[in-house]
Short mmCIF file of C-alpha atoms in Angstrom, two decimals:
data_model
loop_
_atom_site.label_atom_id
_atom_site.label_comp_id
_atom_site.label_asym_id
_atom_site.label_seq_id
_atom_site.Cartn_x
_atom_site.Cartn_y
_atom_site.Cartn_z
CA UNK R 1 0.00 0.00 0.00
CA UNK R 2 1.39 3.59 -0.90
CA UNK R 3 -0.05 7.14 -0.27
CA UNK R 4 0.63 9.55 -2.96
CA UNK R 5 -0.03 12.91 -1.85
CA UNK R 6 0.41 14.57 -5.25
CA UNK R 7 1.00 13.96 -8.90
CA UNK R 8 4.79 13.95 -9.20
CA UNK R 9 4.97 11.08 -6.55
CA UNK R 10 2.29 8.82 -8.39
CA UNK R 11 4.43 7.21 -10.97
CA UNK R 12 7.11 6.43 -8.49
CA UNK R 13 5.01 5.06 -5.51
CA UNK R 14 2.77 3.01 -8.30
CA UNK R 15 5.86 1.44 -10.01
CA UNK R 16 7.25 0.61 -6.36
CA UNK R 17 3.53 -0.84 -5.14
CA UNK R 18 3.26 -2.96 -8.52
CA UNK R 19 6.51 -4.15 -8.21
CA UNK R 20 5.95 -5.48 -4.73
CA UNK R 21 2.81 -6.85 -5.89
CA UNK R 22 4.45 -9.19 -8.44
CA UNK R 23 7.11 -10.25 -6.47
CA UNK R 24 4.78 -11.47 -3.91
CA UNK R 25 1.21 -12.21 -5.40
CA UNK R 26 2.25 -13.06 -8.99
CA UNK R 27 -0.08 -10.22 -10.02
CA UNK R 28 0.88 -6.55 -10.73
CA UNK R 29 -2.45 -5.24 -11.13
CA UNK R 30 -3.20 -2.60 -8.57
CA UNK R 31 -6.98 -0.76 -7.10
CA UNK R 32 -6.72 2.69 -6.79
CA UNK R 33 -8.98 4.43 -4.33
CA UNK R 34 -9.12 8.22 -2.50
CA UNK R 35 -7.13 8.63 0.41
CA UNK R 36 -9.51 10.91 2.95
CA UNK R 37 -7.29 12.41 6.15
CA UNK R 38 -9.19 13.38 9.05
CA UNK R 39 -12.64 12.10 7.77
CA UNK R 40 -15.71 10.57 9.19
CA UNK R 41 -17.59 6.89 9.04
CA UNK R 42 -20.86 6.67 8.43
CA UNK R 43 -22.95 3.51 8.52
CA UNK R 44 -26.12 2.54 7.85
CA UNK R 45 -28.13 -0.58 8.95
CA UNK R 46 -30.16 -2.00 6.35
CA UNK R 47 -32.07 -5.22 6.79
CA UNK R 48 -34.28 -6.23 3.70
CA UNK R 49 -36.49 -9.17 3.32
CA UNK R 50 -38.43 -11.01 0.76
CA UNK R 51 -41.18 -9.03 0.97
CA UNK R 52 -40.43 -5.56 0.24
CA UNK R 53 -39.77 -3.80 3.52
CA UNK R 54 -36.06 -2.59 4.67
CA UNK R 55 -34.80 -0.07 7.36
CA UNK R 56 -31.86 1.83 7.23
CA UNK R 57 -31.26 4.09 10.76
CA UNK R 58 -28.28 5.80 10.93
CA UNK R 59 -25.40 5.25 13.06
CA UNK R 60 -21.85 6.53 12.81
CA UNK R 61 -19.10 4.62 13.04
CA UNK R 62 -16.81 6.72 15.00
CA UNK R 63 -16.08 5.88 18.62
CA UNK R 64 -19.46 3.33 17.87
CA UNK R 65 -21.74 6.23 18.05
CA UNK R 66 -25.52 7.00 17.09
CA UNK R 67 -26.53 9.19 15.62
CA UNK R 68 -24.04 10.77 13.69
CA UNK R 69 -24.01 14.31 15.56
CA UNK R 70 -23.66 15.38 12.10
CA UNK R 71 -24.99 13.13 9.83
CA UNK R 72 -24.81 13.14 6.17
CA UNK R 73 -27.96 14.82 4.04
CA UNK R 74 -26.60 13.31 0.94
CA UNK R 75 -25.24 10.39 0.82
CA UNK R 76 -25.50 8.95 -2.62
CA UNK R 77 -23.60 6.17 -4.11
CA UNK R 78 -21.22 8.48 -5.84
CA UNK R 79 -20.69 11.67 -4.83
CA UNK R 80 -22.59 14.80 -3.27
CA UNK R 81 -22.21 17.77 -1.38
CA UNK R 82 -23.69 18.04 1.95
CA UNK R 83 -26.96 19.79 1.62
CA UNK R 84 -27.69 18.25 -1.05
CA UNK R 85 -31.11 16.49 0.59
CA UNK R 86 -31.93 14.37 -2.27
CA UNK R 87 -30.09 11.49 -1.63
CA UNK R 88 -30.78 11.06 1.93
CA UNK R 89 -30.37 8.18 3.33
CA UNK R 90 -31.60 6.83 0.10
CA UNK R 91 -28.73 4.94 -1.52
CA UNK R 92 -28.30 2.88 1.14
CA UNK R 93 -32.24 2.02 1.10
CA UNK R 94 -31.65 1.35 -3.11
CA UNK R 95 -28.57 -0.78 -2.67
CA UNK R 96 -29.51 -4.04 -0.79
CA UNK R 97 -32.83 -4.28 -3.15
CA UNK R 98 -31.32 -3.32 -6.03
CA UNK R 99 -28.67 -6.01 -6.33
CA UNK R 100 -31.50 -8.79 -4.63
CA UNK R 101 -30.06 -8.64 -1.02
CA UNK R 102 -31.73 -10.12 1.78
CA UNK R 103 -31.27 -9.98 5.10
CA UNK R 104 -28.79 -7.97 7.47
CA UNK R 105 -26.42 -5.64 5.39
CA UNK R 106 -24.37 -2.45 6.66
CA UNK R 107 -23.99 0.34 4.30
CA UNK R 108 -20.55 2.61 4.79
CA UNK R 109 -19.30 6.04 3.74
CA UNK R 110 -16.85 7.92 4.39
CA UNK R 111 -17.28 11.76 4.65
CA UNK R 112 -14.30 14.23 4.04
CA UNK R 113 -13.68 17.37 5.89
CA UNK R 114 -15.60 19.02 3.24
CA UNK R 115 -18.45 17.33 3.51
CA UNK R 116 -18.20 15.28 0.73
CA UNK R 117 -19.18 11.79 1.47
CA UNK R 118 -18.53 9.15 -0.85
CA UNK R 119 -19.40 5.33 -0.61
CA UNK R 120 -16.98 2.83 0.82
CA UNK R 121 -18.16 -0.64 0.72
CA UNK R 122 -21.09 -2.91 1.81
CA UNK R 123 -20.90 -5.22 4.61
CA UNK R 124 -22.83 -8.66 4.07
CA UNK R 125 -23.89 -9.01 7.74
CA UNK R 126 -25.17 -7.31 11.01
CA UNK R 127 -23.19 -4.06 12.26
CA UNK R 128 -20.19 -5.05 14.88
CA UNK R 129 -21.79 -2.35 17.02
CA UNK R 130 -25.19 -2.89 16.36
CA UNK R 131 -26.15 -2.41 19.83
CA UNK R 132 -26.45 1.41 19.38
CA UNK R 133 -28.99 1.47 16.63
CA UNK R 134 -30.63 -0.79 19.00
CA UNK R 135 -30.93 1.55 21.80
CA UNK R 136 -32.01 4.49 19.54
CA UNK R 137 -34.55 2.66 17.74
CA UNK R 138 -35.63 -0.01 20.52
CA UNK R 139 -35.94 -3.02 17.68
CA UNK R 140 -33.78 -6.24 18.64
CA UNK R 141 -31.98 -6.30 15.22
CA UNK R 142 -30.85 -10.00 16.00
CA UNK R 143 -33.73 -11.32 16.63
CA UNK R 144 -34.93 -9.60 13.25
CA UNK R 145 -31.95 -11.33 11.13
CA UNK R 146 -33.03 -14.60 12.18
CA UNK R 147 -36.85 -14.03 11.46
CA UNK R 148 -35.04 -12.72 7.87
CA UNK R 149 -33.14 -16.15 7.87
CA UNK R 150 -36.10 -18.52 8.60
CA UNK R 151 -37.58 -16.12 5.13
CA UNK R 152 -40.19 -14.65 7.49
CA UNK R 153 -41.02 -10.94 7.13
CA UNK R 154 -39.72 -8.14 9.15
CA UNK R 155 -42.09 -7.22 12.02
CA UNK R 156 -41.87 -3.55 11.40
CA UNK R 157 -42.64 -1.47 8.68
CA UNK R 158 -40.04 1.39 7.53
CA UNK R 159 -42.47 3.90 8.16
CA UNK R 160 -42.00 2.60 11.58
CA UNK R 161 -38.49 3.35 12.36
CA UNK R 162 -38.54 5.46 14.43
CA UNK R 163 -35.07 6.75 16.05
CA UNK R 164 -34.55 8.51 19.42
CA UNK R 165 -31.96 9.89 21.86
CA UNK R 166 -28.33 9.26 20.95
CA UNK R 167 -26.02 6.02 21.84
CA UNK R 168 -22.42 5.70 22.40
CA UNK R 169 -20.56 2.49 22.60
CA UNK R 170 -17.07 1.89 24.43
CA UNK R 171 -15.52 -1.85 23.87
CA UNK R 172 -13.78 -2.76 26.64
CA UNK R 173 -10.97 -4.60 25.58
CA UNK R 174 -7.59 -6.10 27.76
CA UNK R 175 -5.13 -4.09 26.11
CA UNK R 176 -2.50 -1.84 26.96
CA UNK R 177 -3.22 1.81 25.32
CA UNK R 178 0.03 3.05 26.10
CA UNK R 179 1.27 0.08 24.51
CA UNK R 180 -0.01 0.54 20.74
CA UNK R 181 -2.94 -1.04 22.25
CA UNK R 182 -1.05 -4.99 23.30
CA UNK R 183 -2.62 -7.36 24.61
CA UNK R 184 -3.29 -7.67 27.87
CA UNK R 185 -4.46 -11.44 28.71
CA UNK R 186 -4.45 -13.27 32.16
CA UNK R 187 -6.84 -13.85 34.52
CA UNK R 188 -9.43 -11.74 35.99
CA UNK R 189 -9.73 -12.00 39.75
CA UNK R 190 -12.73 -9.81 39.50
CA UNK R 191 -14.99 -8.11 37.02
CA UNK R 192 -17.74 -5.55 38.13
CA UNK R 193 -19.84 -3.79 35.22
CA UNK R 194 -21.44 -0.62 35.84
CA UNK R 195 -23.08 -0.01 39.01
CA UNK R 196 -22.68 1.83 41.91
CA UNK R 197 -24.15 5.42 40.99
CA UNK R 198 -26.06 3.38 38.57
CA UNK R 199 -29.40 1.26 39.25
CA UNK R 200 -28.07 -1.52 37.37
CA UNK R 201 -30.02 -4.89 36.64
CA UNK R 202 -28.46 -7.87 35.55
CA UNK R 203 -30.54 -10.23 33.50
CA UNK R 204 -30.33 -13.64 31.17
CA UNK R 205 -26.69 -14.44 29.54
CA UNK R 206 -28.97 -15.32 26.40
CA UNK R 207 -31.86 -13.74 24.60
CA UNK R 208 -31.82 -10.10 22.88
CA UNK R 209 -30.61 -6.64 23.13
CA UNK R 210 -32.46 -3.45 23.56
CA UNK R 211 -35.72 -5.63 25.09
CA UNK R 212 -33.71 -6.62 27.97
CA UNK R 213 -30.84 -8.74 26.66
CA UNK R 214 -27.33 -9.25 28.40
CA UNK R 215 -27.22 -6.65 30.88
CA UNK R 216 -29.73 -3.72 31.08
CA UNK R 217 -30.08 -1.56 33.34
CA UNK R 218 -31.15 2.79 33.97
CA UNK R 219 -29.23 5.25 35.87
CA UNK R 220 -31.76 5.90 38.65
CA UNK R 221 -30.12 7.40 40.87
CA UNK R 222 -28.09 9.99 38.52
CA UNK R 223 -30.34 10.35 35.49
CA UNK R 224 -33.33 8.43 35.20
CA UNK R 225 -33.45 9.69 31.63
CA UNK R 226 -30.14 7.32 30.96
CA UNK R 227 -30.00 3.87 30.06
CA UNK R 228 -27.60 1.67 30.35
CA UNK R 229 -26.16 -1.78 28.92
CA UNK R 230 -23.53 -4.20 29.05
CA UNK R 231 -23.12 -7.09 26.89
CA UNK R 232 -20.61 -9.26 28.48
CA UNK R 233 -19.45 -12.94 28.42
CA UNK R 234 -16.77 -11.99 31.55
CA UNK R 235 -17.45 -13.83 34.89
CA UNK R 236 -14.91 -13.55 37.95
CA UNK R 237 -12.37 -16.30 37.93
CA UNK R 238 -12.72 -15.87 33.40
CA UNK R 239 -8.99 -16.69 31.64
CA UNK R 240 -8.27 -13.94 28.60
CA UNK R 241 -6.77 -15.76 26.09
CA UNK R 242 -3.83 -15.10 24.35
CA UNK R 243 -5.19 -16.21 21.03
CA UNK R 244 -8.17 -14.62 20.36
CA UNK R 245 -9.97 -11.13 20.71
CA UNK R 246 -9.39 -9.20 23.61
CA UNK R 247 -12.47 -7.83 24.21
CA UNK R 248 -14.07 -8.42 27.79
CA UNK R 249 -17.34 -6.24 27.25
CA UNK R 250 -19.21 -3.75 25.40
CA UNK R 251 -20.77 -0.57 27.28
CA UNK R 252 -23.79 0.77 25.86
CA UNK R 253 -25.55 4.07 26.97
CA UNK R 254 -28.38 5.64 25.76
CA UNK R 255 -29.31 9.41 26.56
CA UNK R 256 -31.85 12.07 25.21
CA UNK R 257 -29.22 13.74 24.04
CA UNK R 258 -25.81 13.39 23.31
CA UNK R 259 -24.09 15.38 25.64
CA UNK R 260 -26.24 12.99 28.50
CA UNK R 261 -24.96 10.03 26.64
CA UNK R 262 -21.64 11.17 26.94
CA UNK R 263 -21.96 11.81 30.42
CA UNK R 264 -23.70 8.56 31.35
CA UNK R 265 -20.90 6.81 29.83
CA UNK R 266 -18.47 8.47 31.86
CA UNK R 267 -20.59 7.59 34.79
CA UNK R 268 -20.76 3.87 33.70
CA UNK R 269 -17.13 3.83 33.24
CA UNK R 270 -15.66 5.41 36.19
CA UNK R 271 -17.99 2.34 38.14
CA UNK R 272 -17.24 -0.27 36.19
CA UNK R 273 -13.43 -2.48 37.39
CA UNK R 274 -12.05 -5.44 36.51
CA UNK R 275 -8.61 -6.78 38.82
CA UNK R 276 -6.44 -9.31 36.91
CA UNK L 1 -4.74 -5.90 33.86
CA UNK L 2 -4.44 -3.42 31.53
CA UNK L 3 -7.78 -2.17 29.72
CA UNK L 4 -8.86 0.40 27.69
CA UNK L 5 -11.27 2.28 29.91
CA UNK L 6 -8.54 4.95 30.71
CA UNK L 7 -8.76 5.96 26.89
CA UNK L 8 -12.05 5.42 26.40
CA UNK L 9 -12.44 8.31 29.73
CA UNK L 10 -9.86 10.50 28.24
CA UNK L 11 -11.73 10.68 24.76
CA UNK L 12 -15.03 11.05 26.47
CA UNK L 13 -13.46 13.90 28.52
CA UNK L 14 -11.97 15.96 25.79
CA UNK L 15 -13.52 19.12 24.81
CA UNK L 16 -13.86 18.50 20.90
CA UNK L 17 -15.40 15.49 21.36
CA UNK L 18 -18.20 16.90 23.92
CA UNK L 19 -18.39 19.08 20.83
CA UNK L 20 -18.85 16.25 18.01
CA UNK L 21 -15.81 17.39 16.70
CA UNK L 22 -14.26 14.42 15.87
CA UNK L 23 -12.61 12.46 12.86
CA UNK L 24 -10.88 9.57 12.15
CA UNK L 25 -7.62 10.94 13.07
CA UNK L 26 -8.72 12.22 16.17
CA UNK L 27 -7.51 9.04 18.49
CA UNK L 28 -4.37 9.18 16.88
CA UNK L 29 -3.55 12.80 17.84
CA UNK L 30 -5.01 12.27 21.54
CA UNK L 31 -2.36 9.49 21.75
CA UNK L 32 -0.08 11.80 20.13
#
């Protein structure tokens, strides 16, 4: 992979990229594509089923967070300006149906510091952090990819989509930041999620998200208006292991607006600890 | 243990990110 900043480096950088690219795949065919500094992500879950109806809230990518606090207007699948309302949201409505797509599917763009957003990719499955269009829309998108799976319809109508309030999402992973992020495996001695400040209720390890899934639970005491939840497969006495993901949890929390979602995160954090 | 809750607090904290002022670079430049 090379970054060319401008035209006088392109001929160099390609002829070093294809050369590399022979030598080690056979192949000195290369993809082009726009390098964007200092941009944002922007996804959208779509879920489509045999039957006509899809959904596509909007969530952004960045730091896991919904909705976008400023979310594209235009996002078609070439190019706009922002402002342009025409295509909103609506690309990555046409998309799944257009090429016969059922099921789950995440929609992503990229938008420059211009506010230029331009279409990255589509993603054959369920967001990673689909727990945040969860809590802003309240609909158990799991449970709605395997109704989509056993060809059922979708129990909800797009006119019914409704989103509310803003989500953020931290993953809690055992890594070192300081470290470039190592990892950090071992065993944990102990493991609390979020309580303390926060009236926090525990439920099932099985069953679905935003209708009371892994770990729900509302910040009574500090802000009733504040939700919070904690999907989580950490017990005390759990063994990290050195092979596989890191990741001991994900922290969910839903405000009315962002700035309370912010907040309530740093609340749910600061009483959350694991010992290992 | 090391975890990433420190970073995720320090993010959370900052000013431009109260703000929504935020990008894809902007982890990188907290970490500096």
């Amino acid at each position: 992979m090379r970054r060319v900043d401008g035209a006088e480096d392109f001929a160099a950088r390609y002829q070093e990229a294809s050369l590399e690219a022979e030598k080690a795949f056979s192949n000195p065919g290369l993809y082009l594509e726009k390098y964007i500094v200092d941009g944002r992500h922007i996804e959208f879950q779509v879920m489509a089923d045999a039957y006509g109806a899809r959904r596509p809230p909007r969530r952004a990518r960045v730091f896991r967070a919904a909705a976008a606090p400023e979310a594209p207007r235009g996002v078609p699948l070439t190019r706009t300006r922002r402002g342009d309302a025409r295509g909103n949201r609506r690309p990555a409505l046409r998309g799944p149906p257009a090429v016969g797509y059922r099921n789950a599917g995440t929609v992503e763009f990229f938008r420059d510091p211009a506010g230029t957003s331009t279409f990255m990719e589509m993603n054959a499955r369920l967001q990673v952090e689909h727990p945040v269009t969860e809590m802003i829309t309240g609909r158990d998108l799991v449970a709605e990819q395997i109704r989509l799976a056993a060809n059922e319809p979708l129990s909800f109508r797009q006119e019914e989509v409704r989103s509310q309030g803003h989500a953020i999402e931290c993953r809690i992973n055992a890594e070192d930041p300081a470290q470039d992020f190592r990892p950090s495996p071992g065993l944990i001695q102990v493991f609390r999620p979020p309580d303390g400040a926060l009236s926090f209720e525990i439920g099932d390890s099985g069953g679905g998200a935003a209708k009371g899934g892994d770990a729900e639970g509302t910040a009574a005491q500090s802000d009733p208006s504040i939700r919070v939840r904690v999907d989580t497969h950490v017990r005390d006495g759990y063994r990290i292991p050195p092979h596989y993901d890191s990741l001991l949890a994900k922290i969910i929390v839903w405000g009315p607006t962002r700035d309370a979602a912010r907040r309530g995160m740093i609340d749910a954090l600061t009483h959350s600890a694991s010992k290992g | 243990m090391k975890t990433t809750v420190p970073i995720h607090l320090e993010i959370l904290r900052q000013p431009q990110f109260a703000a929504g002022e935020y990008d894809t670079g902007f982890v990188g430049r907290l970490l500096g």
